Short mmCIF file of C-alpha atoms in Angstrom, two decimals:
data_model
loop_
_atom_site.label_atom_id
_atom_site.label_comp_id
_atom_site.label_asym_id
_atom_site.label_seq_id
_atom_site.Cartn_x
_atom_site.Cartn_y
_atom_site.Cartn_z
CA MET A 14 0.00 0.00 0.00
CA ARG A 15 2.82 2.45 0.82
CA TYR A 16 4.38 1.66 -2.54
CA ILE A 17 1.17 2.63 -4.38
CA ILE A 18 0.87 5.87 -2.39
CA TYR A 19 4.51 6.69 -3.16
CA ILE A 20 3.93 6.14 -6.90
CA LEU A 21 0.78 8.29 -6.87
CA ILE A 22 2.53 11.13 -5.05
CA THR A 23 5.49 10.95 -7.44
CA LEU A 24 3.27 11.03 -10.52
CA TRP A 25 1.17 13.87 -9.12
CA SER A 26 4.22 16.00 -8.24
CA GLN A 27 5.81 15.45 -11.65
CA GLY A 28 2.64 16.68 -13.32
CA LEU A 29 2.51 19.65 -10.99
CA PHE A 30 6.11 20.76 -11.50
CA SER A 31 6.51 20.00 -15.20
CA GLN A 32 3.64 22.17 -16.41
CA THR A 33 4.20 23.96 -19.69
CA PHE A 34 2.30 26.77 -21.36
CA ASN A 35 1.72 28.23 -24.81
CA LEU A 36 2.63 31.77 -25.83
CA SER A 37 0.43 33.16 -28.63
CA ILE A 38 1.85 36.20 -30.39
CA ALA A 39 -0.56 38.36 -32.42
CA ILE A 40 1.50 40.38 -34.90
CA THR A 41 -0.14 43.34 -36.64
CA GLU A 42 0.78 46.07 -39.11
CA ILE A 43 2.86 43.80 -41.35
CA ARG A 44 3.67 45.97 -44.38
CA SER A 45 3.75 43.30 -47.08
CA THR A 46 3.43 39.58 -47.64
CA ASP A 47 6.99 39.34 -48.96
CA GLY A 48 9.54 37.27 -47.06
CA GLU A 49 9.29 35.75 -43.60
CA ILE A 50 8.52 36.69 -40.03
CA VAL A 51 11.35 35.76 -37.65
CA ILE A 52 10.37 35.47 -33.98
CA GLY A 53 13.04 35.20 -31.31
CA LEU A 54 12.10 34.17 -27.77
CA TYR A 55 14.66 34.93 -25.07
CA ASN A 56 14.76 33.69 -21.49
CA ASN A 57 17.66 35.74 -20.07
CA LYS A 58 18.90 39.31 -20.18
CA GLU A 59 22.42 38.42 -21.33
CA SER A 60 21.27 37.10 -24.70
CA PHE A 61 18.47 39.58 -25.47
CA PRO A 62 18.11 40.58 -28.32
CA LEU A 63 21.20 38.99 -29.88
CA VAL A 64 20.83 36.96 -33.06
CA ASP A 65 21.56 33.24 -32.61
CA LYS A 66 21.20 33.54 -28.81
CA GLN A 67 17.45 32.89 -28.69
CA TYR A 68 15.91 30.33 -26.39
CA LYS A 69 13.55 29.48 -29.26
CA GLU A 70 13.18 30.81 -32.79
CA ILE A 71 10.33 30.54 -35.27
CA THR A 72 10.65 31.50 -38.93
CA THR A 73 7.46 31.45 -40.95
CA GLU A 74 6.26 32.65 -44.32
CA VAL A 75 4.15 35.82 -44.31
CA LYS A 76 0.65 35.03 -45.57
CA SER A 77 -1.27 38.13 -44.51
CA PHE A 78 -0.84 41.57 -42.97
CA SER A 79 -1.42 40.19 -39.48
CA GLY A 80 -1.23 36.78 -37.88
CA ILE A 81 -1.06 34.75 -34.70
CA TYR A 82 2.00 32.61 -34.07
CA ILE A 83 2.21 30.11 -31.21
CA ILE A 84 5.26 28.96 -29.27
CA LYS A 85 4.32 25.79 -27.42
CA ASP A 86 5.50 23.98 -24.31
CA LEU A 87 7.18 26.82 -22.42
CA PRO A 88 8.03 26.32 -18.76
CA LYS A 89 6.93 28.98 -16.30
CA GLY A 90 9.34 31.91 -16.38
CA GLU A 91 10.31 35.34 -17.66
CA TYR A 92 10.76 35.85 -21.39
CA ALA A 93 11.15 38.60 -23.97
CA VAL A 94 10.20 38.53 -27.65
CA ALA A 95 11.98 40.21 -30.57
CA ILE A 96 10.54 40.01 -34.09
CA PHE A 97 11.62 41.18 -37.50
CA HIS A 98 9.99 41.01 -40.93
CA ASP A 99 12.67 39.63 -43.24
CA GLU A 100 11.16 41.06 -46.42
CA ASN A 101 14.07 40.08 -48.67
CA SER A 102 14.48 36.58 -47.13
CA ASP A 103 18.19 36.96 -46.37
CA MET A 104 17.76 35.97 -42.67
CA ILE A 105 19.30 39.30 -41.58
CA CYS A 106 17.54 42.29 -40.09
CA ASN A 107 18.96 44.81 -42.57
CA THR A 108 19.87 48.21 -41.13
CA ASN A 109 20.85 51.61 -42.45
CA PHE A 110 24.16 53.39 -41.87
CA PHE A 111 23.12 54.34 -38.31
CA GLY A 112 22.04 50.80 -37.38
CA ILE A 113 18.32 51.51 -37.59
CA PRO A 114 16.39 48.56 -39.08
CA LYS A 115 15.17 48.99 -42.65
CA GLU A 116 12.82 46.04 -42.23
CA GLY A 117 9.90 45.83 -39.82
CA TYR A 118 10.63 44.91 -36.22
CA GLY A 119 8.88 44.74 -32.87
CA PHE A 120 9.26 43.71 -29.25
CA SER A 121 7.06 42.31 -26.51
CA ASN A 122 5.19 44.98 -24.55
CA ASN A 123 5.28 46.93 -27.85
CA PHE A 124 8.43 48.56 -26.57
CA ARG A 125 9.76 51.20 -28.98
CA PRO A 126 13.50 51.73 -28.62
CA LYS A 127 14.87 55.24 -28.91
CA LEU A 128 18.56 55.23 -29.84
CA SER A 129 19.72 51.82 -28.60
CA LYS A 130 18.55 48.25 -28.37
CA PRO A 131 16.01 47.52 -25.64
CA ASP A 132 16.84 45.90 -22.33
CA PHE A 133 15.31 42.58 -21.33
CA SER A 134 13.42 44.37 -18.54
CA ASP A 135 11.72 46.67 -21.10
CA CYS A 136 10.25 43.71 -22.96
CA LYS A 137 9.89 41.15 -20.17
CA ILE A 138 6.72 39.08 -20.00
CA VAL A 139 5.89 36.50 -17.34
CA ILE A 140 4.58 33.13 -18.48
CA ASN A 141 2.67 31.22 -15.79
CA ALA A 142 -0.40 30.33 -17.87
CA ASP A 143 -1.29 30.21 -21.57
CA THR A 144 -0.63 33.78 -22.69
CA LEU A 145 -1.53 36.04 -25.63
CA ILE A 146 0.55 39.13 -26.43
CA ASN A 147 0.16 41.71 -29.21
CA ILE A 148 3.06 43.19 -31.14
CA LYS A 149 2.75 45.98 -33.74
CA LEU A 150 5.61 46.04 -36.20
CA ILE A 151 7.59 49.25 -36.63
CA TYR A 152 8.92 50.23 -40.09
#
């Protein structure tokens, strides 16, 4: 009997502590249906918003001027999202001479950077349930 109770407690606690959630990202104001949308999800301030340092990345073809993209199976935690619209499909967020993006971009909390890249704290979202965020692209 103790063995059965031990197994039940173990199974219950694993289910309780290994919960994952989905992050739905509604992206609006996409300028054109050319190219791809590149979504970077970050889970620490040291890597945000560096390319190739994402916790997860989604690249998807643009099919309309807005869309909802879902990142599944995220553990509870703090995250930040950085997006760019790769209109010319070169997998680079092209910038002008001053480093300002020429292609559409956006961040969680719809943070709009002034003269430098945003900090993780500016864009931080807390995931502890299935979550929907909205991001308007900036061109």
